[in-house]
XYZ file of N, CA and C in Angstrom:
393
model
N 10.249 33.468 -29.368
C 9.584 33.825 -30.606
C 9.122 35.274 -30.620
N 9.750 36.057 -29.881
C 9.236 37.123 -29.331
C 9.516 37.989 -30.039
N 8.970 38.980 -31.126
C 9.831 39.889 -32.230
C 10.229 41.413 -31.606
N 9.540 41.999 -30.127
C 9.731 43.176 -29.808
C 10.138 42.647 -28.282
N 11.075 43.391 -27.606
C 10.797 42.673 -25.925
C 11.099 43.820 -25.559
N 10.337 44.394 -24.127
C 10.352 45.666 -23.551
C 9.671 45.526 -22.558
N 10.215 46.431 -21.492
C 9.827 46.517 -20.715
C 11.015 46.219 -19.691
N 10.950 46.771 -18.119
C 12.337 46.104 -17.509
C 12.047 44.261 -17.053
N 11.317 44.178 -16.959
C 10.794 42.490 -16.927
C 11.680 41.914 -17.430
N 12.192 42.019 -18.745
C 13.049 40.924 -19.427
C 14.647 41.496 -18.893
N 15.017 42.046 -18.139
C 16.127 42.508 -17.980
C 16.843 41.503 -16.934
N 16.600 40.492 -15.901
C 17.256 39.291 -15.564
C 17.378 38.207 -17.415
N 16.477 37.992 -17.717
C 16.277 36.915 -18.991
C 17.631 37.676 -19.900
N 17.796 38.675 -19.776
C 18.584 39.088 -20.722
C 20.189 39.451 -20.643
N 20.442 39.489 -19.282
C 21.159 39.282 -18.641
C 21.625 37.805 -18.507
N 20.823 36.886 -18.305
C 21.368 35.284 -18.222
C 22.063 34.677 -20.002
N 21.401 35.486 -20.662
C 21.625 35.385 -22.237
C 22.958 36.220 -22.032
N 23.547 36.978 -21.875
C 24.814 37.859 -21.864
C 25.623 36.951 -21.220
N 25.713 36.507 -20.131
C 26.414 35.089 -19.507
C 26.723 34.127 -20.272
N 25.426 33.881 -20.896
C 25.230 32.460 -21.504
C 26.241 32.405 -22.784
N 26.342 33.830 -23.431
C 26.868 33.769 -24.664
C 28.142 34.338 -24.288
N 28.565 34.921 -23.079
C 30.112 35.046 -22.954
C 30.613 33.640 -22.437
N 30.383 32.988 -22.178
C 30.844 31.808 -21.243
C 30.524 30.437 -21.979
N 30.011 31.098 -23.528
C 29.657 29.575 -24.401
C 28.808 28.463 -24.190
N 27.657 28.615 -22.755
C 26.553 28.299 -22.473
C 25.515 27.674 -22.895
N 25.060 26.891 -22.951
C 23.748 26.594 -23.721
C 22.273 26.561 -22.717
N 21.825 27.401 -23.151
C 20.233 27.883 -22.284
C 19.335 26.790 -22.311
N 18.726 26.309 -20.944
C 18.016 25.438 -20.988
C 16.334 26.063 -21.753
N 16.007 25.578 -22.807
C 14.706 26.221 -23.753
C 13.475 25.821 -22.432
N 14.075 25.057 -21.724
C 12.372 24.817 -21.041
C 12.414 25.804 -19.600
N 12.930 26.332 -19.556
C 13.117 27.863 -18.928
C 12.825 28.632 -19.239
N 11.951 29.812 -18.259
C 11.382 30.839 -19.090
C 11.394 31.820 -17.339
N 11.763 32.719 -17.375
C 12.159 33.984 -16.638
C 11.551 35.418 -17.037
N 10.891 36.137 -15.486
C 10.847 37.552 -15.637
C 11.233 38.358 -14.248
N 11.640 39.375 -14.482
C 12.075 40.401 -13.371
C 13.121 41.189 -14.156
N 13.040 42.102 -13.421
C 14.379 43.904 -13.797
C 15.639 42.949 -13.234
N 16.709 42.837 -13.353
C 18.104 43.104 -13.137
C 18.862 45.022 -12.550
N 19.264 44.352 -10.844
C 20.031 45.762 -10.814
C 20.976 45.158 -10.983
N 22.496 46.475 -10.774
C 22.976 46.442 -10.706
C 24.167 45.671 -10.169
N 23.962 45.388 -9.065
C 24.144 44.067 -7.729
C 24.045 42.862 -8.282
N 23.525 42.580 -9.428
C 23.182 41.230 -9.974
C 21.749 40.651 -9.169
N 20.947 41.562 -8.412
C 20.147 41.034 -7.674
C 18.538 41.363 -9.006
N 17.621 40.137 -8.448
C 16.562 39.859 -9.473
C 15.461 40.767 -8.651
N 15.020 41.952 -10.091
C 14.055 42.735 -9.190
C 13.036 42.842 -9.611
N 11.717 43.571 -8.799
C 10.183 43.525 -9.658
C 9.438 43.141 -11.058
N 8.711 42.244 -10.858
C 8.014 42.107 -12.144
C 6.827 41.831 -11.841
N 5.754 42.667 -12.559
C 4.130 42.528 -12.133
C 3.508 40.966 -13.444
N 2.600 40.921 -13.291
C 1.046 40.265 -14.012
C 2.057 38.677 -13.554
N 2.143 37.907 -13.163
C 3.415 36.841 -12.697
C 2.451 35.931 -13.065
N 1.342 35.651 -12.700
C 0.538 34.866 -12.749
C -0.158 34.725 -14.854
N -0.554 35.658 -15.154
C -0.532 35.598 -16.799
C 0.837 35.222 -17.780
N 1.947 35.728 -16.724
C 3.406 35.230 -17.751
C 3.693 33.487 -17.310
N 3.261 33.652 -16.130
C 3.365 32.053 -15.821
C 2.537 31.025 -16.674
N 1.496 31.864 -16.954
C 0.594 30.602 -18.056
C 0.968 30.289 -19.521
N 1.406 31.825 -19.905
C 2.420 31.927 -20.897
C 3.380 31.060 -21.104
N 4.567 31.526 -20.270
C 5.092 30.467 -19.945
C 5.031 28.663 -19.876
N 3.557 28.276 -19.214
C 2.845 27.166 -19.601
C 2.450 26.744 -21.416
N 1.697 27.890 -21.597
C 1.645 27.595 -23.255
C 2.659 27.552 -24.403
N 4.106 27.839 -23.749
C 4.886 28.053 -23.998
C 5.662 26.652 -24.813
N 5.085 25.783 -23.460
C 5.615 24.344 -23.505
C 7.171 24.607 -22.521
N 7.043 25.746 -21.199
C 8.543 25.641 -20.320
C 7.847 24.763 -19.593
N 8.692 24.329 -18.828
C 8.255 23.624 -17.266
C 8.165 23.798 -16.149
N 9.755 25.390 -15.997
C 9.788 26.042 -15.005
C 9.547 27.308 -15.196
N 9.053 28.679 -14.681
C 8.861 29.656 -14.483
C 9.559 30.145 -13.136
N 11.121 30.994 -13.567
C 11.487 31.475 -12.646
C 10.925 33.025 -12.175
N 10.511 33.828 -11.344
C 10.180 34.757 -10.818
C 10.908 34.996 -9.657
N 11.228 36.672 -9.281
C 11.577 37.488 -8.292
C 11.120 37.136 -7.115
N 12.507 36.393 -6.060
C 11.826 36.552 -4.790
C 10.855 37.105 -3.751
N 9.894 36.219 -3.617
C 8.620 36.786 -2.841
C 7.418 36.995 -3.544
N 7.645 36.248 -4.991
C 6.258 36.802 -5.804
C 5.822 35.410 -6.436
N 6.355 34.109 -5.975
C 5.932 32.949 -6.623
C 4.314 32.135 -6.154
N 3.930 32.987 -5.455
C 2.415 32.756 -4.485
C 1.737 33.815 -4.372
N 0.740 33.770 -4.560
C -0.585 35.282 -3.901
C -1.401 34.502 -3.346
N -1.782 35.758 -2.459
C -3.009 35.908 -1.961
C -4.491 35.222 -2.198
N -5.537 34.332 -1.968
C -6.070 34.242 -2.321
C -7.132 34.440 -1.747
N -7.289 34.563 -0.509
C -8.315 34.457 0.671
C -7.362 35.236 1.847
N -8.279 34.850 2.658
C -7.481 35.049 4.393
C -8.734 34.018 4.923
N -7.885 33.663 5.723
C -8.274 33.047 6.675
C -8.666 33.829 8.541
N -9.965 33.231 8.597
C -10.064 33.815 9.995
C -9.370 32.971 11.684
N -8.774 33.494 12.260
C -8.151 32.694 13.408
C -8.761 33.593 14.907
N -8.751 32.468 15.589
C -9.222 33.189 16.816
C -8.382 32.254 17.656
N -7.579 33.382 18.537
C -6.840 32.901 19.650
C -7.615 33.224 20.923
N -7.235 32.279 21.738
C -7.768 32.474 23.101
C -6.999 32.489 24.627
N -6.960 33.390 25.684
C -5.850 33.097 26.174
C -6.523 33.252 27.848
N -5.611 33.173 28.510
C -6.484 34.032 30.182
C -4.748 34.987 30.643
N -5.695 36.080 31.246
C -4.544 37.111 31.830
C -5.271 37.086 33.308
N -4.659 36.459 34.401
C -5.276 36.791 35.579
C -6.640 36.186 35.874
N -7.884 36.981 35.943
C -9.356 36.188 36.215
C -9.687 36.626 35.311
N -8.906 37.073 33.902
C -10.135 37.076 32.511
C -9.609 36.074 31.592
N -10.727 35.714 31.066
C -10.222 35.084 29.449
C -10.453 36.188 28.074
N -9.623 36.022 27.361
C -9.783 37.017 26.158
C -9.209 36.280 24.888
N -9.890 36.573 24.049
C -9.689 36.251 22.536
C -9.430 37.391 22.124
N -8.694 36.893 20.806
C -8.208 37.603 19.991
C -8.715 37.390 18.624
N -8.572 37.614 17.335
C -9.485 37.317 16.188
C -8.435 38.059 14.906
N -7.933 37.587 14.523
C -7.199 37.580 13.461
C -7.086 37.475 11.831
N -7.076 37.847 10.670
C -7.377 37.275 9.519
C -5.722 37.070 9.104
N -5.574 35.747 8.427
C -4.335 35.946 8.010
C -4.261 35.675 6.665
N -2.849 35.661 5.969
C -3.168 35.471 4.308
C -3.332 33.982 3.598
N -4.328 33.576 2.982
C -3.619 32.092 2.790
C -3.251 31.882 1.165
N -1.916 32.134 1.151
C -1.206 32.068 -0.260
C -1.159 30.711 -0.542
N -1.598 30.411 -2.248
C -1.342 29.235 -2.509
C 0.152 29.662 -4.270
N 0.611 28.801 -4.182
C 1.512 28.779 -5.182
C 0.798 28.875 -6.681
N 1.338 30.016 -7.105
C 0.742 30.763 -8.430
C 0.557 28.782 -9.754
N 1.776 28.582 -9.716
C 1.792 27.572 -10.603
C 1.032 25.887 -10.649
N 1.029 26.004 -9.448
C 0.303 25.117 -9.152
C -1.120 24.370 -9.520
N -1.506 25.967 -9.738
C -3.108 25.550 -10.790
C -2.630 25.004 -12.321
N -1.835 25.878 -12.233
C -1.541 26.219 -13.818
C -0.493 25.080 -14.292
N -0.023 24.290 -13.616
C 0.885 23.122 -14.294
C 2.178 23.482 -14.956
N 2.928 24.453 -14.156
C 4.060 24.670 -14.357
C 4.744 25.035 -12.707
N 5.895 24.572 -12.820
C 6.920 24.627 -11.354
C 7.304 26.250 -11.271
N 7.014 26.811 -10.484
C 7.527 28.109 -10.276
C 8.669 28.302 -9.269
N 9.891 29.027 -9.614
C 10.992 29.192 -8.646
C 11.091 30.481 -8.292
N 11.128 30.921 -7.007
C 12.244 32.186 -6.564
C 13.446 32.173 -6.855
N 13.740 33.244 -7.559
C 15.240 33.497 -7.452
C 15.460 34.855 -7.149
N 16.609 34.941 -6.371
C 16.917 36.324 -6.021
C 18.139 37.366 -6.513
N 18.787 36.141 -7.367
C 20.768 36.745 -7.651
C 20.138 36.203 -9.159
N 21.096 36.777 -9.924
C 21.352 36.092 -11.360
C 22.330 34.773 -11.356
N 22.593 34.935 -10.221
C 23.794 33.589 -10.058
C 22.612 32.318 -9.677
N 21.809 32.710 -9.329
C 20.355 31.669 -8.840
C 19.840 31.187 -9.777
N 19.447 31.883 -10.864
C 19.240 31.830 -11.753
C 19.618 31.167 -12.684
N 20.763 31.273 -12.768
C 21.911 30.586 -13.529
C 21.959 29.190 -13.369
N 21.683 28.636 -12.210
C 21.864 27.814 -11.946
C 20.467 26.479 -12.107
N 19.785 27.020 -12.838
C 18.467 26.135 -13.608
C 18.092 26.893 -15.141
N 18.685 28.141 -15.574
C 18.706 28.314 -16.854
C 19.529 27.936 -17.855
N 20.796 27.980 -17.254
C 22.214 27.203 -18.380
C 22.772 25.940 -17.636
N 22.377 25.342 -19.121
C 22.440 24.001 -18.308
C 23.844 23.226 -17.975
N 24.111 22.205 -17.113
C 25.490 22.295 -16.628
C 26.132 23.108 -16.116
N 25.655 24.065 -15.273
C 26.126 25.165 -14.727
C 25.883 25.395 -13.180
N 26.718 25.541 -12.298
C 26.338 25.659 -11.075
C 26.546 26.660 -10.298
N 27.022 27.867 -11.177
C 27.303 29.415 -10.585
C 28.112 30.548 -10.988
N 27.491 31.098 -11.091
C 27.956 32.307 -12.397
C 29.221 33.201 -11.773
């Protein structure tokens, strides 16, 4: 329903639509996609993931595909303490690590990585198993 689209974000989404309509395709509507498209066919950066995902939710999609490596943040860290012995000492160690929970998960929509447009393809047009 979108009357202006910009930005490189929609450039995988728009790309799967160029497929879709050379190859006589029919786009699954409960799909909804963001990230740049290079060249390579590979799916690249897209920021705010978490606000398009809700979007997406209000949308009435089900899935929200996003750019490999961005379907979870950060929410905390967690503190870890290892403990070990070298010889006649004992020594700890003390660590924070990240504890990512899955962006969609709050939000009631399935979020996917994809990394190729051919990945893609393969939950946006339906009956389709590789571009």
């Amino acid at each position: 329903n979108a009357n202006v689209i910009g930005g490189q974000s929609a450039g995988s989404t728009m790309a799967v639509a160029v497929v879709a309509g050379l190859w006589n395709k029919t786009i699954n509507p409960s799909v909804i996609m963001t990230g740049s498209i290079k060249e390579d066919g590979t799916v690249g950066e897209a920021g705010a993931i978490k606000e398009k995902a809700r979007a997406a939710k209000e949308a009435n999609a089900t899935m929200f595909l996003v750019p490999a490596g961005l379907g979870s943040e950060v929410k905390n860290y967690k503190r870890e303490k290892k403990c070990g012995n070298y010889k006649d000492y004992k020594y700890c160690e003390i660590s924070y690590v990240e504890d990512k929970q899955q962006i969609g998960k709050n939000l009631g929509i399935e979020i996917v990585e994809v990394a190729t447009l051919e990945d893609a393809a393969k939950y946006y047009l339906e009956d389709e198993k590789t571009v």
